[in-house]
CSV table of C-alpha atoms in Angstrom, one decimal:
chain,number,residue,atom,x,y,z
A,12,UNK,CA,27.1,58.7,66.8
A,13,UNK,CA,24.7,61.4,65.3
A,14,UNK,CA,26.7,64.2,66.3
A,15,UNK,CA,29.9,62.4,65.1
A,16,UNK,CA,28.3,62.1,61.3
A,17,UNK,CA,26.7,65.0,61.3
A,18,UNK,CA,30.2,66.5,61.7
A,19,UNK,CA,31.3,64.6,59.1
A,20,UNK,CA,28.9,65.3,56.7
A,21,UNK,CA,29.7,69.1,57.4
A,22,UNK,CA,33.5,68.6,57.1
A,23,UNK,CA,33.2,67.0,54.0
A,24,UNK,CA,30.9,69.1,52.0
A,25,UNK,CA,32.5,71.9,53.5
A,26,UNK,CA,35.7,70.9,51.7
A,27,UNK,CA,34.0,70.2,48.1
A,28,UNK,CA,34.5,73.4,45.5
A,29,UNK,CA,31.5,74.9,46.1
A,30,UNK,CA,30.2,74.1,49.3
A,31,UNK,CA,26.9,75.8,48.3
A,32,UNK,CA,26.2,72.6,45.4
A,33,UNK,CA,22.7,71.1,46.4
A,34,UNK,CA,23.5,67.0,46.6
A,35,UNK,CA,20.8,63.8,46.9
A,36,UNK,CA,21.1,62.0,49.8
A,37,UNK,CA,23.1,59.3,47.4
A,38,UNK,CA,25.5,61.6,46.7
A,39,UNK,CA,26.2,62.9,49.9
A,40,UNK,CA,26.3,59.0,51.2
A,41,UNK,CA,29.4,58.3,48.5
A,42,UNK,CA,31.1,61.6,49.8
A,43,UNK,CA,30.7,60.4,53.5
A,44,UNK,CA,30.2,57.1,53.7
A,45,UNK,CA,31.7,56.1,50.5
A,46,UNK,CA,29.1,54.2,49.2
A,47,UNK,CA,25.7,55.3,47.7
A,48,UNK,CA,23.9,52.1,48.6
A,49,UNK,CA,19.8,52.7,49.6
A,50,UNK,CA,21.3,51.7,53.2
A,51,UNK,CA,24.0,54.5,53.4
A,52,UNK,CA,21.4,56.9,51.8
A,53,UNK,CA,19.1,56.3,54.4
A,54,UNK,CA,21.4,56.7,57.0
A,55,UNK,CA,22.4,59.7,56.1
A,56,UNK,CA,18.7,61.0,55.4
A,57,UNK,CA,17.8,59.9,59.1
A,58,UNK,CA,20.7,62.4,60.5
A,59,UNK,CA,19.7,65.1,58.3
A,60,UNK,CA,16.4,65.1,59.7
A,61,UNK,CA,17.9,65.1,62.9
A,62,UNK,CA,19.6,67.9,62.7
A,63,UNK,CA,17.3,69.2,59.9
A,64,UNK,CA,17.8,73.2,60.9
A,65,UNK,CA,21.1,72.9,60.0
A,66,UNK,CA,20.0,72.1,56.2
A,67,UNK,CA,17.8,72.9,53.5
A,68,UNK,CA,15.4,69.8,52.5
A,69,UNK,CA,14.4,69.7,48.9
A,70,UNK,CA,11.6,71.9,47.5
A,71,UNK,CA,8.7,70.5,46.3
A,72,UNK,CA,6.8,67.0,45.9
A,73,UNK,CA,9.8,66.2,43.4
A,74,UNK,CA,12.4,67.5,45.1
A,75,UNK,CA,15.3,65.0,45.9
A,76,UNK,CA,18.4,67.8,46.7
A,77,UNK,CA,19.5,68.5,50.0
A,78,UNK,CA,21.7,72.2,50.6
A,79,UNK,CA,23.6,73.2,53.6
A,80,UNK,CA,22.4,76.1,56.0
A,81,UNK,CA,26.1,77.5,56.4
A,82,UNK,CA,25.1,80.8,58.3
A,83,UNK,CA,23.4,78.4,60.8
A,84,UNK,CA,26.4,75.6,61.3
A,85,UNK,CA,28.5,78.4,61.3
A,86,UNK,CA,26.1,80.6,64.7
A,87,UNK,CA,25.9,76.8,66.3
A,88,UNK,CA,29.0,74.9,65.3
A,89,UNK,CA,32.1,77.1,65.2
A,90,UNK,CA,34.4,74.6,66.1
A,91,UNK,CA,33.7,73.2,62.3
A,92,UNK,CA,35.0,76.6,61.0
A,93,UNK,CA,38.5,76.8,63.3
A,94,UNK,CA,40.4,74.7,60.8
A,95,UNK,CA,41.6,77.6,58.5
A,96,UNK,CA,45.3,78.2,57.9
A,97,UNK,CA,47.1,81.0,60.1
A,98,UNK,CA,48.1,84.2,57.8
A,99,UNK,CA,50.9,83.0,56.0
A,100,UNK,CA,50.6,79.3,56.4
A,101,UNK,CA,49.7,76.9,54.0
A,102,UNK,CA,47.1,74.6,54.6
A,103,UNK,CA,47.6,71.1,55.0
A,104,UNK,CA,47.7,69.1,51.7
A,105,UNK,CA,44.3,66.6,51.2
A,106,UNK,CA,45.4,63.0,52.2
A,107,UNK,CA,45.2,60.1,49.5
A,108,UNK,CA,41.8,59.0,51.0
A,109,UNK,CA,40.3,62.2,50.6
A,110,UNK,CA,41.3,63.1,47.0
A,111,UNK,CA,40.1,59.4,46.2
A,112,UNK,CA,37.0,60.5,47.7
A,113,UNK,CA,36.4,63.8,46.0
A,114,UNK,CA,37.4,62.4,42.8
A,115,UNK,CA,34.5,59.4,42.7
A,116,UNK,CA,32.4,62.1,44.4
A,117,UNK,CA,33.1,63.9,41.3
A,118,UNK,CA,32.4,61.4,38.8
A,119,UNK,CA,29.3,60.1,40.7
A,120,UNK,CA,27.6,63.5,40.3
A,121,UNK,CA,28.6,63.5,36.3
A,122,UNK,CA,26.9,60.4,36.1
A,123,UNK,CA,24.0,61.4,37.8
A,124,UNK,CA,24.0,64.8,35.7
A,125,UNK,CA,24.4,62.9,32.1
A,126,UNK,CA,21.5,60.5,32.7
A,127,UNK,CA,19.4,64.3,34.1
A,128,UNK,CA,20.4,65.3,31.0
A,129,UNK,CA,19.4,62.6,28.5
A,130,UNK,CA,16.3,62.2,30.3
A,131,UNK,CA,15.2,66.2,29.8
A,132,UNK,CA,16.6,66.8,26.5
A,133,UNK,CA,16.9,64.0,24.5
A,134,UNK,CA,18.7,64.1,21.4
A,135,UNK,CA,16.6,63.5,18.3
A,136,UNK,CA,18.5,62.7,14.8
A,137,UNK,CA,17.6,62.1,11.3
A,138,UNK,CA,19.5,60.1,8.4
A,139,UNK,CA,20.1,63.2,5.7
A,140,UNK,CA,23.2,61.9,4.0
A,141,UNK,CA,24.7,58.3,3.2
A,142,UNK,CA,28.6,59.1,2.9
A,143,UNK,CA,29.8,55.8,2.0
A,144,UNK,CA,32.5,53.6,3.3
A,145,UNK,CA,35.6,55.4,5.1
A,146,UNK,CA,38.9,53.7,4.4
A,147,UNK,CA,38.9,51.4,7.7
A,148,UNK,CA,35.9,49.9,6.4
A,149,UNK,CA,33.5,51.6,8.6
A,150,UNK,CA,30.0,53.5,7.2
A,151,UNK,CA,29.8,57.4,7.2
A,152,UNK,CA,26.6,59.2,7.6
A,153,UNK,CA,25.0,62.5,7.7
A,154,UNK,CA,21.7,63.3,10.1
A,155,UNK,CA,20.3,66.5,11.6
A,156,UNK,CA,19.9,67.2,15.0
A,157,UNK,CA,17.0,68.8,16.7
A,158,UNK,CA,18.3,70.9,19.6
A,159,UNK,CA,16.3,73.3,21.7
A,160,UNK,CA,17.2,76.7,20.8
A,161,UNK,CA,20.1,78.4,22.6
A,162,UNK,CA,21.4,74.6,23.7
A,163,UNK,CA,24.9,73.6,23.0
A,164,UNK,CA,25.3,69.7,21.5
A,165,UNK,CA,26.5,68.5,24.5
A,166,UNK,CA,28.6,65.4,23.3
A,167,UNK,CA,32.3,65.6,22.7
A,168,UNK,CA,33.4,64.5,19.2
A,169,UNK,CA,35.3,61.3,19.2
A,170,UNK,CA,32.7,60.2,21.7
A,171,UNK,CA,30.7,56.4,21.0
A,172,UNK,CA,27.0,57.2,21.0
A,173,UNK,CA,24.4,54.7,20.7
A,174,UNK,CA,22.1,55.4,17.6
A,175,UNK,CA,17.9,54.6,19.9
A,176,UNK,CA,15.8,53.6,17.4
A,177,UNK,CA,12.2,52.4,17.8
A,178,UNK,CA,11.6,48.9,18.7
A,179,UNK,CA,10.1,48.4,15.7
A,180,UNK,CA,13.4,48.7,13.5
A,181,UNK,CA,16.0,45.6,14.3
A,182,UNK,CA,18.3,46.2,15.8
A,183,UNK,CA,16.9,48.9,17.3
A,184,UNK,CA,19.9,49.9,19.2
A,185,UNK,CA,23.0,50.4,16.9
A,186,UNK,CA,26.4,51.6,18.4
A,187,UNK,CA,28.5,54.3,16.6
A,188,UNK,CA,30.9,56.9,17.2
A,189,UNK,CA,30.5,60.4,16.7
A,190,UNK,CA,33.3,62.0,14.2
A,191,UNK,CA,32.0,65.8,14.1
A,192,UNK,CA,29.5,68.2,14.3
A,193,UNK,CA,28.5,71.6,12.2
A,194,UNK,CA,26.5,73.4,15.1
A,195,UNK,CA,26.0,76.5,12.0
A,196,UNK,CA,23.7,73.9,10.1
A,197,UNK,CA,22.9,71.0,13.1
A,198,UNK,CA,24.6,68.5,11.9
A,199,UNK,CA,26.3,65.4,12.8
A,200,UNK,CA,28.6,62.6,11.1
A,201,UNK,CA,29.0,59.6,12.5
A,202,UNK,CA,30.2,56.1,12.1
A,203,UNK,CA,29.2,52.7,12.4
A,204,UNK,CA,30.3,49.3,11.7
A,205,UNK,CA,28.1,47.8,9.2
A,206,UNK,CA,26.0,49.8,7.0
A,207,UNK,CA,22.6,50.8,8.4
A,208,UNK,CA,19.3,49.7,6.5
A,209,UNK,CA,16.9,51.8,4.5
A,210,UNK,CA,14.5,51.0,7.5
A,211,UNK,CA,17.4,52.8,9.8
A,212,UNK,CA,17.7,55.3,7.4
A,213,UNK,CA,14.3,56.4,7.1
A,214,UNK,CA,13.3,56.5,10.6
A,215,UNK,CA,13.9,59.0,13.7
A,216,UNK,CA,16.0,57.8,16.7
A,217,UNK,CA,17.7,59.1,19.6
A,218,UNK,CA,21.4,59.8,19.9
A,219,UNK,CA,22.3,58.6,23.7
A,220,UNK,CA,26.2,59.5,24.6
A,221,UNK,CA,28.2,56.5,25.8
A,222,UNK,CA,29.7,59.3,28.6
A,223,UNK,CA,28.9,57.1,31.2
A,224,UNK,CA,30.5,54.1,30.5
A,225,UNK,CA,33.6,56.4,29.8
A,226,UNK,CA,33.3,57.7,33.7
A,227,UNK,CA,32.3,54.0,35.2
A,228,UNK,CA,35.3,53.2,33.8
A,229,UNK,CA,37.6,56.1,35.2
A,230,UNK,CA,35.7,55.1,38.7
A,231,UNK,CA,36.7,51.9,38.6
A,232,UNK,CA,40.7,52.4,37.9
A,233,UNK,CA,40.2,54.9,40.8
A,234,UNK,CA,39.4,52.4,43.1
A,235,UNK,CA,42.0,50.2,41.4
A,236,UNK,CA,44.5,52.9,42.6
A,237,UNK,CA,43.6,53.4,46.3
A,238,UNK,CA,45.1,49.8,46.7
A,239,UNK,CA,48.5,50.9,44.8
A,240,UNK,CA,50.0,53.4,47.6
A,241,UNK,CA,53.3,53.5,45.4
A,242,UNK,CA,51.8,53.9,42.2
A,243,UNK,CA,53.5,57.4,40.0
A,244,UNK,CA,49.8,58.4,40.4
A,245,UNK,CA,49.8,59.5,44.1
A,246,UNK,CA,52.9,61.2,43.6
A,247,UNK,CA,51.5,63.2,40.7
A,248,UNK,CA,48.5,63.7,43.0
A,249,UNK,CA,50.4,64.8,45.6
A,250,UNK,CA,52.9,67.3,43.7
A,251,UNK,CA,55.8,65.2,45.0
A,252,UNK,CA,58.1,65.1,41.7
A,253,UNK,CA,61.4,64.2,44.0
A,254,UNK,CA,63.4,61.0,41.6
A,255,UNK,CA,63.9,58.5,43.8
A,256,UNK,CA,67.1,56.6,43.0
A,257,UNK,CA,66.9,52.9,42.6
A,258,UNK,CA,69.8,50.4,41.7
A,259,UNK,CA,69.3,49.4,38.3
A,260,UNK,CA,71.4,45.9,37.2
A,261,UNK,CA,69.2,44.7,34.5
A,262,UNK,CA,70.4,45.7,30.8
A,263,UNK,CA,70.0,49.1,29.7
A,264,UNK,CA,68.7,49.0,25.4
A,265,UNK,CA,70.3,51.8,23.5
A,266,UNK,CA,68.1,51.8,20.5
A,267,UNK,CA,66.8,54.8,18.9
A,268,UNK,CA,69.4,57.0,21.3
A,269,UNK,CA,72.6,59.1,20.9
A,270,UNK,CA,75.7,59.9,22.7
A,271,UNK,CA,74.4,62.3,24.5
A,272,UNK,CA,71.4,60.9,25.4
């Protein structure tokens, strides 16, 4: 049974898009196992240290990345390697299952990489401008961002963000969305619901980007998918754009169409 998941553990990072990419022990238990859980994490961590020579353990006291020893698997293990395409012959196309898999894999390790990021370099804002009220009846404002030098603002316009003020200013948590930003002079303009208060106003807080519901959300429809085998999105997946031709007796509306058409 350890051989068999050590196998698959190879097998699977060995397919990812750069086979070289460090993972925690979480992240390689939702590739593998496909579920992060403490329990699958600590499965997998026992068969690591198994066949530990095979792997490079993370560095340090703080450490929490696991790497693959390729040139090792590959002396050892060449029957992991024999599944290349002959010259000239396509390899086999990934099954649903698998892109599902590399799919949440992928949005599991944006997840983990937004909240890396929020917790080293946290976004700090202040109120310079009051814009007024936008025509939908939502609040405009103006605030400058301190970014370490030489880092890009790593939120997406269009994006909600969630204005982190301290506790002592209620609310202290106020959700917006960010409209734009002038990266020549820093600065941000956002939106919000109800007009902030002069407290608000007057008082640093931390801009956290709402990214992460955005990919909890794309995870979930994923999973919503594996279920719907005839779904348009597997055949998008799977670069299979043949029509298929289904009798049609319900009545056909002509609005907003030509002859031709």
């Amino acid at each position: 049974m350890d051989q068999q998941l050590f196998e698959k553990i190879i097998k699977k990072w060995r397919k990812r898009s750069n086979p070289t990419e460090t993972l925690t022990l979480n992240q390689i238990a939702n590739m593998v196992l496909l579920s992060g859980s403490s329990k699958n994490a600590s499965i997998i961590g026992t068969t690591l240290s198994l066949f530990i020579q095979y792997f490079y353990p993370p560095k340090g006291s703080y450490g929490h990345k696991w790497g693959v020893n390729w040139t090792t698997v590959q002396r050892d293990h060449p029957h992991l390697f024999d599944q290349q395409p002959r010259p000239g012959q396509p390899p086999e196309p990934p099954t649903s299952r698998e892109l599902l898999d590399d799919m949440k894999l992928a949005l599991t390790d944006e997840i983990a990489e937004v909240k890396r990021e929020l917790n080293d370099h946290p976004l700090n804002a202040w109120v310079q401008h009051e814009l007024g009220m936008a025509g939908d009846g939502s609040f405009l404002y103006e605030s400058y961002v301190e970014l370490p030098r030489d880092t890009e603002f790593p939120i997406p316009e269009g994006v909600g963000i969630f204005l982190k003020f301290p506790r002592s200013v209620d609310p202290y948590l106020v959700e917006a969305t960010l409209l734009s930003y002038d990266a020549l002079n820093s600065l941000i303009i956002f939106e919000v619901t109800r007009p902030l208060s002069s407290r608000h106003v007057g008082t640093q807080f931390t801009i956290i980007p709402r990214l992460e519901e955005l990919l909890v959300a794309l995870k979930a429809r994923l999973s919503a998918l594996e279920s719907a085998k005839a779904a348009l999105s597997w055949r998008l997946l799977r670069g299979d754009f043949t029509p298929e031709r289904r009798s049609w007796n319900g009545p056909v509306s002509k609005l907003g169409l030509d002859n031709p058409q």
